[in-house]
PDB file of C-alpha atoms in Angstrom:
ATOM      1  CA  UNK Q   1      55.086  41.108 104.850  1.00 64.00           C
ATOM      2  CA  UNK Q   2      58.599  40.944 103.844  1.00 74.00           C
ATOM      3  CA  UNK Q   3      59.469  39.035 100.661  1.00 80.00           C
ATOM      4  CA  UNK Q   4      62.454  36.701 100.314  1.00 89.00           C
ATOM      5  CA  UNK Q   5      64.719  38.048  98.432  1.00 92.00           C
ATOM      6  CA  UNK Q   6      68.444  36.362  97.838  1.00 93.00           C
ATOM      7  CA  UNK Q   7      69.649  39.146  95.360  1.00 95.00           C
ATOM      8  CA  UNK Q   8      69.519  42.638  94.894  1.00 96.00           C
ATOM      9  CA  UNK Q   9      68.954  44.504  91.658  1.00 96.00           C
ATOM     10  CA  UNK Q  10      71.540  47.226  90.519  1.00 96.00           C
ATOM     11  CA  UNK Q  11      69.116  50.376  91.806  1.00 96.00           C
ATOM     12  CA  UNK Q  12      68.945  48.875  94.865  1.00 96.00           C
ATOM     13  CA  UNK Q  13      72.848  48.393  95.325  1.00 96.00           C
ATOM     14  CA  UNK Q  14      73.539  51.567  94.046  1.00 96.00           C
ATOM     15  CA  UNK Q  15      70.757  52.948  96.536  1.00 96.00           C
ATOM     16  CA  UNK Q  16      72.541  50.911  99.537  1.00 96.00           C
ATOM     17  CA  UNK Q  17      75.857  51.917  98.703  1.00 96.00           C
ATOM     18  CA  UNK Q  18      75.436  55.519  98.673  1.00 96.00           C
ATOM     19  CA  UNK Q  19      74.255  55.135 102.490  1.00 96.00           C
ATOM     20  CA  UNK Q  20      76.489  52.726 103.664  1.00 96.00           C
ATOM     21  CA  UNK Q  21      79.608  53.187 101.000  1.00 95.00           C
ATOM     22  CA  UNK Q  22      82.442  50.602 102.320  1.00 93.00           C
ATOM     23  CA  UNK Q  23      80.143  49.597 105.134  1.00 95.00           C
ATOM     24  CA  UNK Q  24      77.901  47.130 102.773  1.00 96.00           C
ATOM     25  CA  UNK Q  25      79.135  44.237 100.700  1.00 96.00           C
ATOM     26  CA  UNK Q  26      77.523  42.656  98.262  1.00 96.00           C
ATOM     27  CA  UNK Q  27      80.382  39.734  97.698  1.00 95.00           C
ATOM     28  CA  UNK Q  28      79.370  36.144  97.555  1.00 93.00           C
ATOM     29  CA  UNK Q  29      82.310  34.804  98.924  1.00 92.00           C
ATOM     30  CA  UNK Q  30      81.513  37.220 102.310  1.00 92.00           C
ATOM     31  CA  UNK Q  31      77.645  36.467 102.011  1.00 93.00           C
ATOM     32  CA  UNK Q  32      78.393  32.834 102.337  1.00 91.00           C
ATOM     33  CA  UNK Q  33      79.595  33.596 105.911  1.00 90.00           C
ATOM     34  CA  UNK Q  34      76.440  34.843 106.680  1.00 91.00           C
ATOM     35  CA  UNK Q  35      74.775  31.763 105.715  1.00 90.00           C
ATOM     36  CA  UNK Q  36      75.090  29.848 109.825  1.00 86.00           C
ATOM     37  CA  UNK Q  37      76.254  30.657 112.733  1.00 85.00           C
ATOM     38  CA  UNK Q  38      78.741  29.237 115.162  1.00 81.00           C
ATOM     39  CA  UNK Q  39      76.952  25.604 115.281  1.00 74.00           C
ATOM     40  CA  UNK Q  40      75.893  23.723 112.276  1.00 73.00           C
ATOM     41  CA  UNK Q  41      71.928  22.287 112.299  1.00 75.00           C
ATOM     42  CA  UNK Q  42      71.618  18.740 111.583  1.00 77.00           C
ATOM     43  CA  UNK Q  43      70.935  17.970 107.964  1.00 78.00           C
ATOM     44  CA  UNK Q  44      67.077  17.375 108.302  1.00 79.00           C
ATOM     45  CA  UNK Q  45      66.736  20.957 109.390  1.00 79.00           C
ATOM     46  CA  UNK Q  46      68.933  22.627 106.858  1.00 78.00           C
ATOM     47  CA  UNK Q  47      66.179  20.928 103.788  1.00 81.00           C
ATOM     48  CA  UNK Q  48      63.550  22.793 105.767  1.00 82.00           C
ATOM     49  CA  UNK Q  49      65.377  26.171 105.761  1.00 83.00           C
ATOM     50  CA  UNK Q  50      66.495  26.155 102.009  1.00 85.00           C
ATOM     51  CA  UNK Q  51      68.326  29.094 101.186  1.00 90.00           C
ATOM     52  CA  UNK Q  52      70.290  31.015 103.385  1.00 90.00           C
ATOM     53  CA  UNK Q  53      72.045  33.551 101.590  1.00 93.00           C
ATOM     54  CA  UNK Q  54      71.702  37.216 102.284  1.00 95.00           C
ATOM     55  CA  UNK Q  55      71.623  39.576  99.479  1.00 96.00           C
ATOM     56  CA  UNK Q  56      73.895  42.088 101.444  1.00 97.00           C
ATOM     57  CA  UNK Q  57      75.591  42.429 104.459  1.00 97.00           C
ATOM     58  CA  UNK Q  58      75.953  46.038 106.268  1.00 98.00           C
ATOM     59  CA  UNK Q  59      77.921  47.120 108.810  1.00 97.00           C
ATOM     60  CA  UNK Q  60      75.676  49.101 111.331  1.00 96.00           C
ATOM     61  CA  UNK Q  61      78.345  51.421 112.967  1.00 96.00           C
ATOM     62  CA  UNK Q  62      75.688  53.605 115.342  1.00 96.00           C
ATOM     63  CA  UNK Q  63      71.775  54.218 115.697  1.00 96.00           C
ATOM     64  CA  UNK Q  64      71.222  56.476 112.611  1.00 97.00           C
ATOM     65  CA  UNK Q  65      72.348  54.093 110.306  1.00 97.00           C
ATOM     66  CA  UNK Q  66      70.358  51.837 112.165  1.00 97.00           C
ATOM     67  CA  UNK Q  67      67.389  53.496 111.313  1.00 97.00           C
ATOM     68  CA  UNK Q  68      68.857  54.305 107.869  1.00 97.00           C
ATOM     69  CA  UNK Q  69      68.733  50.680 106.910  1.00 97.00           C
ATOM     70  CA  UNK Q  70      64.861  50.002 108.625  1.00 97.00           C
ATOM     71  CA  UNK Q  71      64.079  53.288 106.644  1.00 96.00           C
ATOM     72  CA  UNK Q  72      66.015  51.195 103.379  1.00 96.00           C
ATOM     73  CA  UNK Q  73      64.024  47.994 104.226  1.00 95.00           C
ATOM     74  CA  UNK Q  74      60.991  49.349 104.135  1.00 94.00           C
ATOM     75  CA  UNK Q  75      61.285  51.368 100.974  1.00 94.00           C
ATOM     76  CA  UNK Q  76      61.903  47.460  99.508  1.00 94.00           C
ATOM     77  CA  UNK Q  77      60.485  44.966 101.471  1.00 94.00           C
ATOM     78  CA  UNK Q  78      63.221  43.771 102.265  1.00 95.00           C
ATOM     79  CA  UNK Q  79      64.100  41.517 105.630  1.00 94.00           C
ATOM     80  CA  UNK Q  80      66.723  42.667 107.795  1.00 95.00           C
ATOM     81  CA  UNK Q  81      68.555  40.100 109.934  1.00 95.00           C
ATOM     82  CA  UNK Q  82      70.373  41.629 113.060  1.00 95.00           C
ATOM     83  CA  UNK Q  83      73.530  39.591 113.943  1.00 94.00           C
ATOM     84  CA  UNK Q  84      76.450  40.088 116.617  1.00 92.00           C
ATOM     85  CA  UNK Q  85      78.550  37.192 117.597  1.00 90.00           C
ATOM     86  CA  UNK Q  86      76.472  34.603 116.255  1.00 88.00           C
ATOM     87  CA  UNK Q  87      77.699  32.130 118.817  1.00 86.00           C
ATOM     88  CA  UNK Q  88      73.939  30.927 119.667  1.00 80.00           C
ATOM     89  CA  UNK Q  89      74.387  27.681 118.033  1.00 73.00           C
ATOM     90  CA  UNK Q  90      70.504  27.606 117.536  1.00 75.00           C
ATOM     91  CA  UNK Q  91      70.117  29.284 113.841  1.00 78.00           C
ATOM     92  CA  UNK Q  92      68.674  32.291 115.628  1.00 80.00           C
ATOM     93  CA  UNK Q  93      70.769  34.670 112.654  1.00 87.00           C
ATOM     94  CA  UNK Q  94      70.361  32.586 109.713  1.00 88.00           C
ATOM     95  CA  UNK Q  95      68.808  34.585 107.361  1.00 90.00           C
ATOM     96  CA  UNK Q  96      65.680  32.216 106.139  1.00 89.00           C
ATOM     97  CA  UNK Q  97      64.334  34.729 103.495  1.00 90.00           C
ATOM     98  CA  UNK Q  98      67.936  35.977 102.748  1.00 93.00           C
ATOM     99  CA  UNK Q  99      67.496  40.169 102.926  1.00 94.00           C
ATOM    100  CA  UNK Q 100      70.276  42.458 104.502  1.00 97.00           C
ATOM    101  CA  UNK Q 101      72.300  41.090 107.427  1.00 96.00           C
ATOM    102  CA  UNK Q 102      72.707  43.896 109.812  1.00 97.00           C
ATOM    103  CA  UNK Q 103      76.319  43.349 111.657  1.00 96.00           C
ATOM    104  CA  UNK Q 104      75.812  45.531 114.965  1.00 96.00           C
ATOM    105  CA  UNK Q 105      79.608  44.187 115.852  1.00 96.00           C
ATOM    106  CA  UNK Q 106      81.122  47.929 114.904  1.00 97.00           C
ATOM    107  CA  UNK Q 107      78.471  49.174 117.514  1.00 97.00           C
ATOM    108  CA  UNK Q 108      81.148  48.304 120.709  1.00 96.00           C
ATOM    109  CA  UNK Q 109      81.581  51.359 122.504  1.00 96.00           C
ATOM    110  CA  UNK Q 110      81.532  51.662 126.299  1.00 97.00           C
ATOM    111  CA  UNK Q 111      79.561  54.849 126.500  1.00 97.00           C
ATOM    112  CA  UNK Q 112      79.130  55.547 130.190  1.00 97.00           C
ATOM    113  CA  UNK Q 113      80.251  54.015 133.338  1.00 97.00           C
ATOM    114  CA  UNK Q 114      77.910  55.344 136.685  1.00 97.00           C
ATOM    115  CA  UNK Q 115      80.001  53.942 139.700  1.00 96.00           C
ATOM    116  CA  UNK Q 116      77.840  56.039 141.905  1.00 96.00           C
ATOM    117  CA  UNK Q 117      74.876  53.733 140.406  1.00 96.00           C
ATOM    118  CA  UNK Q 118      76.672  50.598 139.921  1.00 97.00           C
ATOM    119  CA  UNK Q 119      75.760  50.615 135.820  1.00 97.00           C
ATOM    120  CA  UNK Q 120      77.253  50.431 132.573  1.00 98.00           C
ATOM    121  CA  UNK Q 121      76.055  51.622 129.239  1.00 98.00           C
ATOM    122  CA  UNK Q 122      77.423  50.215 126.430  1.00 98.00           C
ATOM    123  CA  UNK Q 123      76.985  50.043 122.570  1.00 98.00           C
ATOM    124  CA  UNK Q 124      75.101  46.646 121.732  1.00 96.00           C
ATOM    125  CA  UNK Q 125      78.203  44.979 119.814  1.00 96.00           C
ATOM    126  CA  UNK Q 126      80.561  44.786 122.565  1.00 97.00           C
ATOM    127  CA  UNK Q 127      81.939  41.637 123.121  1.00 96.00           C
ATOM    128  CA  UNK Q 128      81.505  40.545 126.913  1.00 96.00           C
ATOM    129  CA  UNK Q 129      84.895  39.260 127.735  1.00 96.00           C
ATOM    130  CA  UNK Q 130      86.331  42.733 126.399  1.00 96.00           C
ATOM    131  CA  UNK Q 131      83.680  44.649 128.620  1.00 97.00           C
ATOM    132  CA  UNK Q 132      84.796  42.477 131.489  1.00 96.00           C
ATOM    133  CA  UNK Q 133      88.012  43.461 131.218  1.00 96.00           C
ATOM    134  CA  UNK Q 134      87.443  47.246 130.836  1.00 96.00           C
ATOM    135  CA  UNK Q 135      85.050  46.836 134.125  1.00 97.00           C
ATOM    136  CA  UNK Q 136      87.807  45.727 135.855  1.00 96.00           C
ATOM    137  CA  UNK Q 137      90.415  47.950 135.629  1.00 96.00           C
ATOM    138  CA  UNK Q 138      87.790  50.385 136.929  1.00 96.00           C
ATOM    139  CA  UNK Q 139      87.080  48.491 140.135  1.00 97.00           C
ATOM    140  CA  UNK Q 140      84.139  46.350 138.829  1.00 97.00           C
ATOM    141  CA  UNK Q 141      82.860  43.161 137.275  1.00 96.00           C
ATOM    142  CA  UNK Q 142      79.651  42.468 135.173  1.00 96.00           C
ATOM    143  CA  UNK Q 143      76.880  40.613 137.350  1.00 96.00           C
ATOM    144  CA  UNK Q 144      76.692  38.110 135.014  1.00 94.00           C
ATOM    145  CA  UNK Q 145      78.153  36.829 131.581  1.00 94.00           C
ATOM    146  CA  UNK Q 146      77.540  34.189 128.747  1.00 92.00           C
ATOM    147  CA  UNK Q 147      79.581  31.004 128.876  1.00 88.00           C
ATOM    148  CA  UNK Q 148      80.447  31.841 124.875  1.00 90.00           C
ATOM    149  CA  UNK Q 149      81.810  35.082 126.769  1.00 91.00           C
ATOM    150  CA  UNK Q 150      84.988  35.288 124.500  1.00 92.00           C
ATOM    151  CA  UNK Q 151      82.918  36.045 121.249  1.00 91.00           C
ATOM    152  CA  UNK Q 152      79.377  36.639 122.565  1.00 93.00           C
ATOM    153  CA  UNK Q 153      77.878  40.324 122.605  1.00 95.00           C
ATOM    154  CA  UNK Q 154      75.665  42.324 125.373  1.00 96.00           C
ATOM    155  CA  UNK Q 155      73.252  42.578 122.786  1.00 95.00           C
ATOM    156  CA  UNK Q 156      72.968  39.334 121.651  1.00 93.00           C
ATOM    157  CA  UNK Q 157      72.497  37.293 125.144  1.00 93.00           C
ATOM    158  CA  UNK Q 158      69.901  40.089 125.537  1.00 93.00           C
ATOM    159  CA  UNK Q 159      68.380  39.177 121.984  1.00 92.00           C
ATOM    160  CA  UNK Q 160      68.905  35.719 123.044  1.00 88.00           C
ATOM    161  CA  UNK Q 161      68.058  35.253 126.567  1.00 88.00           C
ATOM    162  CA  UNK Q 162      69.672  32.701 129.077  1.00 85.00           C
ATOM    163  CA  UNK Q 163      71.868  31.800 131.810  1.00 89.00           C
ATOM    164  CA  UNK Q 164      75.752  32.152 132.326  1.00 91.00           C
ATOM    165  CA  UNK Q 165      78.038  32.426 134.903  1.00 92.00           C
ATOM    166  CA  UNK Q 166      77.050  34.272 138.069  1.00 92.00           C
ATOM    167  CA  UNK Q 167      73.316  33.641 137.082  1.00 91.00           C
ATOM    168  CA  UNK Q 168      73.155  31.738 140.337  1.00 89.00           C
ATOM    169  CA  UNK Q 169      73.525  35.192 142.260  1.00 90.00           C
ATOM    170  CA  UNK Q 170      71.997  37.286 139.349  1.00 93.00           C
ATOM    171  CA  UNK Q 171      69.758  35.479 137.790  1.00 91.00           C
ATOM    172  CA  UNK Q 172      69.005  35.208 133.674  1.00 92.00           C
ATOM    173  CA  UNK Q 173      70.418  37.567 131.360  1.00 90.00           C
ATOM    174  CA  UNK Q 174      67.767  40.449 131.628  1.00 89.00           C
ATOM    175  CA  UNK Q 175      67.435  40.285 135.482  1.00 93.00           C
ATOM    176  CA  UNK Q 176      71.342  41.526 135.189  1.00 95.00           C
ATOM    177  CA  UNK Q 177      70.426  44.417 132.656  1.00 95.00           C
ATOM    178  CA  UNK Q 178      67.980  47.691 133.206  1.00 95.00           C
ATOM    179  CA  UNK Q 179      67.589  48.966 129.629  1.00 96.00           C
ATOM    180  CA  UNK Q 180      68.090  48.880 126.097  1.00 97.00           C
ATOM    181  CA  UNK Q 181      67.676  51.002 122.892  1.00 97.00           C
ATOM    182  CA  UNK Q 182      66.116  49.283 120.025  1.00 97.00           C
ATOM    183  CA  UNK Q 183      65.526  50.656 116.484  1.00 97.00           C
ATOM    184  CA  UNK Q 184      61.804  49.304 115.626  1.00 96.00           C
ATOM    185  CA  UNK Q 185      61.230  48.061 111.808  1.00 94.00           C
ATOM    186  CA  UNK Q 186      59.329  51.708 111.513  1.00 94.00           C
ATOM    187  CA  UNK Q 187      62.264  53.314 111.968  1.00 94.00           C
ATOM    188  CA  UNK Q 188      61.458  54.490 115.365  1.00 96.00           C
ATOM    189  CA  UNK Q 189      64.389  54.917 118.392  1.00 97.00           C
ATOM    190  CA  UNK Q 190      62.134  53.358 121.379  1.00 97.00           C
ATOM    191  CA  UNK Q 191      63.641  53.003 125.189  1.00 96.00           C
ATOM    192  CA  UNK Q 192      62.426  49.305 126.747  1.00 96.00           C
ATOM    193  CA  UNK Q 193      63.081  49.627 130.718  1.00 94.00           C
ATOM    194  CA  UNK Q 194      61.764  48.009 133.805  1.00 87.00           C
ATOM    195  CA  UNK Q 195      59.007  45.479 132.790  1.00 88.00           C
ATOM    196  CA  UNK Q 196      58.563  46.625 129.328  1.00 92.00           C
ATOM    197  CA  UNK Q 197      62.407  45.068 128.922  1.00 92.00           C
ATOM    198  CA  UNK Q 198      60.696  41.376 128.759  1.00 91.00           C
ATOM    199  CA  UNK Q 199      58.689  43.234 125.460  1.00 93.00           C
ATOM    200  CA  UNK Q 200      62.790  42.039 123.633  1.00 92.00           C
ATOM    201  CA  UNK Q 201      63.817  39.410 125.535  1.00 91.00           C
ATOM    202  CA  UNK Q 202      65.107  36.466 123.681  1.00 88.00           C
ATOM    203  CA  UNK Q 203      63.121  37.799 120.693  1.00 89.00           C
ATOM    204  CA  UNK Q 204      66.485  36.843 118.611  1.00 88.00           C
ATOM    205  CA  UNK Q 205      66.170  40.582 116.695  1.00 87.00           C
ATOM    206  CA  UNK Q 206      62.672  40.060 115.664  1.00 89.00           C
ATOM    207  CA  UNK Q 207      61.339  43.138 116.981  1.00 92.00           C
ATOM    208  CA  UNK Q 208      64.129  45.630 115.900  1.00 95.00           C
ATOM    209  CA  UNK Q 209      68.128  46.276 115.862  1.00 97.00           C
ATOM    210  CA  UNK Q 210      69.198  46.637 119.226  1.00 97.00           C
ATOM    211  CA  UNK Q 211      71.698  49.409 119.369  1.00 97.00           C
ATOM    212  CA  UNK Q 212      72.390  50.295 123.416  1.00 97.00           C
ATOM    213  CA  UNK Q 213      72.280  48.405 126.941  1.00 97.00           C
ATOM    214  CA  UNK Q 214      72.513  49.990 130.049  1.00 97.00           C
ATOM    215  CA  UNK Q 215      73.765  46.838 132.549  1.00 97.00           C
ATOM    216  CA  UNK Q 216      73.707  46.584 136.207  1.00 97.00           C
ATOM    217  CA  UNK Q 217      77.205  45.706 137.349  1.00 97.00           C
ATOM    218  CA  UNK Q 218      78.790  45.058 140.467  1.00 96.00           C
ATOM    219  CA  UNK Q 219      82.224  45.460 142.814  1.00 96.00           C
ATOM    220  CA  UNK Q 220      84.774  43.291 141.657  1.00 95.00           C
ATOM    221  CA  UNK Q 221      85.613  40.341 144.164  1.00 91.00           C
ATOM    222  CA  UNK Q 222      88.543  38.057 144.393  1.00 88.00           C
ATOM    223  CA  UNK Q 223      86.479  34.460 143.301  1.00 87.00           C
ATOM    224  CA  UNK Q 224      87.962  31.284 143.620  1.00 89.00           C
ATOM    225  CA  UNK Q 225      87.437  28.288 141.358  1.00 89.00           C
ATOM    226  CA  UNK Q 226      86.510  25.376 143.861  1.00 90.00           C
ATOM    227  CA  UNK Q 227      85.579  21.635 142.677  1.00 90.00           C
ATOM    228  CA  UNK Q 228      83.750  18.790 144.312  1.00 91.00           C
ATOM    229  CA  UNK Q 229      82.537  15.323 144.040  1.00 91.00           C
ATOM    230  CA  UNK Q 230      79.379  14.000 144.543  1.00 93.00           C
ATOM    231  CA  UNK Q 231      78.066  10.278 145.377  1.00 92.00           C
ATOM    232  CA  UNK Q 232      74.114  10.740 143.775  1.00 91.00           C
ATOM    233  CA  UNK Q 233      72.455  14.048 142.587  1.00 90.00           C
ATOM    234  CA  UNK Q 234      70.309  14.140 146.079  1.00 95.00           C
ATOM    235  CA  UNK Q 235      73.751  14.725 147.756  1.00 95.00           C
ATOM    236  CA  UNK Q 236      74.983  17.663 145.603  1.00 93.00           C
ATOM    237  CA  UNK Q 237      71.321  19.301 146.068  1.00 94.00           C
ATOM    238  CA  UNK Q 238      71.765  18.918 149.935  1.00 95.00           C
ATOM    239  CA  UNK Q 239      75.103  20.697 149.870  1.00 94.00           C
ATOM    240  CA  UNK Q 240      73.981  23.575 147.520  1.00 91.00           C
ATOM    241  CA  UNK Q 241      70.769  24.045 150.241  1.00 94.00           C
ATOM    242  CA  UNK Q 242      73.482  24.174 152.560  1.00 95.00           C
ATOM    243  CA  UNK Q 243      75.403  26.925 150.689  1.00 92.00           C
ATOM    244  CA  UNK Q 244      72.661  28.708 150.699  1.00 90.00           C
ATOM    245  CA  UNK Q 245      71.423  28.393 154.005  1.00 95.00           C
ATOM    246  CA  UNK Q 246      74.721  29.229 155.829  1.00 95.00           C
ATOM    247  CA  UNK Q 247      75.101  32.447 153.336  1.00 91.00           C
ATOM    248  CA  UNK Q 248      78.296  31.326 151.397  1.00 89.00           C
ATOM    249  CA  UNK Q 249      78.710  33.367 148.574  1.00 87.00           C
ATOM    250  CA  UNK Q 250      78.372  31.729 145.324  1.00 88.00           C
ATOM    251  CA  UNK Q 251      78.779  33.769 141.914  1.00 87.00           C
ATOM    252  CA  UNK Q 252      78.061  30.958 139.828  1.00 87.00           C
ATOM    253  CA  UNK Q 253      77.677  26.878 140.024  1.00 87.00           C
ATOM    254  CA  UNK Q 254      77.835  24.532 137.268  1.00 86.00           C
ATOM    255  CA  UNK Q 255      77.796  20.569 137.237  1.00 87.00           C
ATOM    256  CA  UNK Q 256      78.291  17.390 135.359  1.00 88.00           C
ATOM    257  CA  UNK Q 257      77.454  14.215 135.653  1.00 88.00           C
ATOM    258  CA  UNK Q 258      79.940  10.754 135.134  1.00 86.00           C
ATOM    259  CA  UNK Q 259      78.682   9.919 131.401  1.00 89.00           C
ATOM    260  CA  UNK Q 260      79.194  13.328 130.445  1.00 86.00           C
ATOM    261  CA  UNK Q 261      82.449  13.683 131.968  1.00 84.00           C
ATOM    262  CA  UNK Q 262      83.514  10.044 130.378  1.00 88.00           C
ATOM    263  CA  UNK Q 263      82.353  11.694 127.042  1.00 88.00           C
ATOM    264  CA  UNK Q 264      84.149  14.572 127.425  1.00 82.00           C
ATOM    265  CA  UNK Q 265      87.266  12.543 128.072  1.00 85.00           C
ATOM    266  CA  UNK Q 266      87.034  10.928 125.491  1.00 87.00           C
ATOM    267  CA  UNK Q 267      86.642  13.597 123.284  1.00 82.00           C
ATOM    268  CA  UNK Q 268      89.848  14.849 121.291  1.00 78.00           C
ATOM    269  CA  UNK Q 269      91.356  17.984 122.899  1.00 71.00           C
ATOM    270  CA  UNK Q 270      90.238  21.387 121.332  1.00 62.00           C
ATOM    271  CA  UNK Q 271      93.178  22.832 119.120  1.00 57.00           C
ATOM    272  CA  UNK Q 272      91.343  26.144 118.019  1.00 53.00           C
ATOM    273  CA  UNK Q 273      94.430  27.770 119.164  1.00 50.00           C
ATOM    274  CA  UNK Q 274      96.980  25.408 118.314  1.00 52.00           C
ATOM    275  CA  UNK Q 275      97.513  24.524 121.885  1.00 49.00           C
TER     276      UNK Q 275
END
């Protein structure tokens, strides 16, 4: 059992330092970051969580520091919390008993593309949208992708679990991926393929860094962008039966109904880009 711990003594900084160097910070100002992710929990739930500062955050640039930092952790009892994107919204990489935050972010490297086998492996940091793009100067799209796909990692919708666009045709997040490499809290490098891949899915980093995904991808297709209006929900099901029946393909299909589209006009327009 791990122990909470918000604060690290000088032999343990020192200790850290020496195996990370200008990979670890100990700042406040730069824990405090660390302290939420991309949502913010309703008051009522933040009294619950209490603190949620890390003592430290390191940067995990490939698998032996990985194991490094378990091998660190364990010396100390000390949690580690692995984090990528943090776009979740669901407090999945808040750090409840503080410990190290371990930023697998550096980890973005595509390390092999198979067009033979129609795969990708890639470091677990990559960001989705950037993958995307690589994939398709090559000829080839991922199956499936996040809707947070601008800031979201491979890793973390593994971590995570769920549905995105294309999961229509390719189903959740996992059913689009074959394997990953995960550094386990004992410091052991274990492979998770086939079945034994549902042993990590959306286990949120529970069970171990994840450092490497090997994902199934596919040709890249012209799509189109098509809209349409429903009278009543039974309609909308009749004509996605249809779709399916006649064989149209259909990467991905999303829908809203009139209250949420009368919030959503209502809403004030998104600036995050001063646009």
């Amino acid at each position: 059992m791990v122990k909470a711990v918000y604060e690290l003594n000088e032999e343990q900084k020192r200790d850290l330092a020496s195996i990370f160097g200008e990979g670890v910070n100990f700042k406040k100002k730069e824990r405090h970051f660390y302290t939420h992710d991309v949502g913010s929990l309703p008051p009522v739930v933040k009294t619950f969580l209490g603190n949620t500062q890390p003592a430290a955050i390191v940067k995990i640039r490939d698998e032996e520091q990985a194991v490094k930092l378990m091998e660190f952790a364990r010396k100390y009892e000390i949690a580690i919390v692995p984090r990528a994107g943090a776009s979740s919204g669901y407090g999945g990489v808040i750090p409840t008993k503080g410990g190290i935050i371990a930023d697998v972010t550096p980890m973005r490297k595509i390390i092999s593309i198979d067009k033979e086998n129609m795969k990708v492996t890639v470091g677990a940091g990559i960001v989705w949208e950037k993958l995307e793009s690589k994939l398709n100067k090559e000829g080839l799209a991922a199956q499936a992708v996040p809707s947070s796909a601008m800031s979201a990692t491979v890793g973390g919708w593994l971590a995570q679990n769920g549905l995105g666009y294309g999961s229509y045709e390719y189903g959740w997040s996992q059913d689009t991926m074959e394997s990953a490499r995960v550094v386990l809290p004992n410091g052991e490098i274990k492979d998770f393929k086939g079945d034994e891949l549902q042993k990590i899915v959306g286990t949120m980093g529970t069970l171990g860094i994840i450092t490497q995904v090997t994902l199934k991808v596919r040709k890249l297709e012209k799509t189109a962008a098509i809209s349409a209006k429903f009278p009543d929900a039974t309609s909308m099901q009749k004509a996605i039966e249809l779709v399916r029946e006649r064989k149209v393909p259909l990467w991905s299909v999303s829908f809203i109904n009139p209250e949420w589209a009368q919030m959503k006009n209502r809403a004030p327009p998104k600036t995050h880009y001063g646009e």
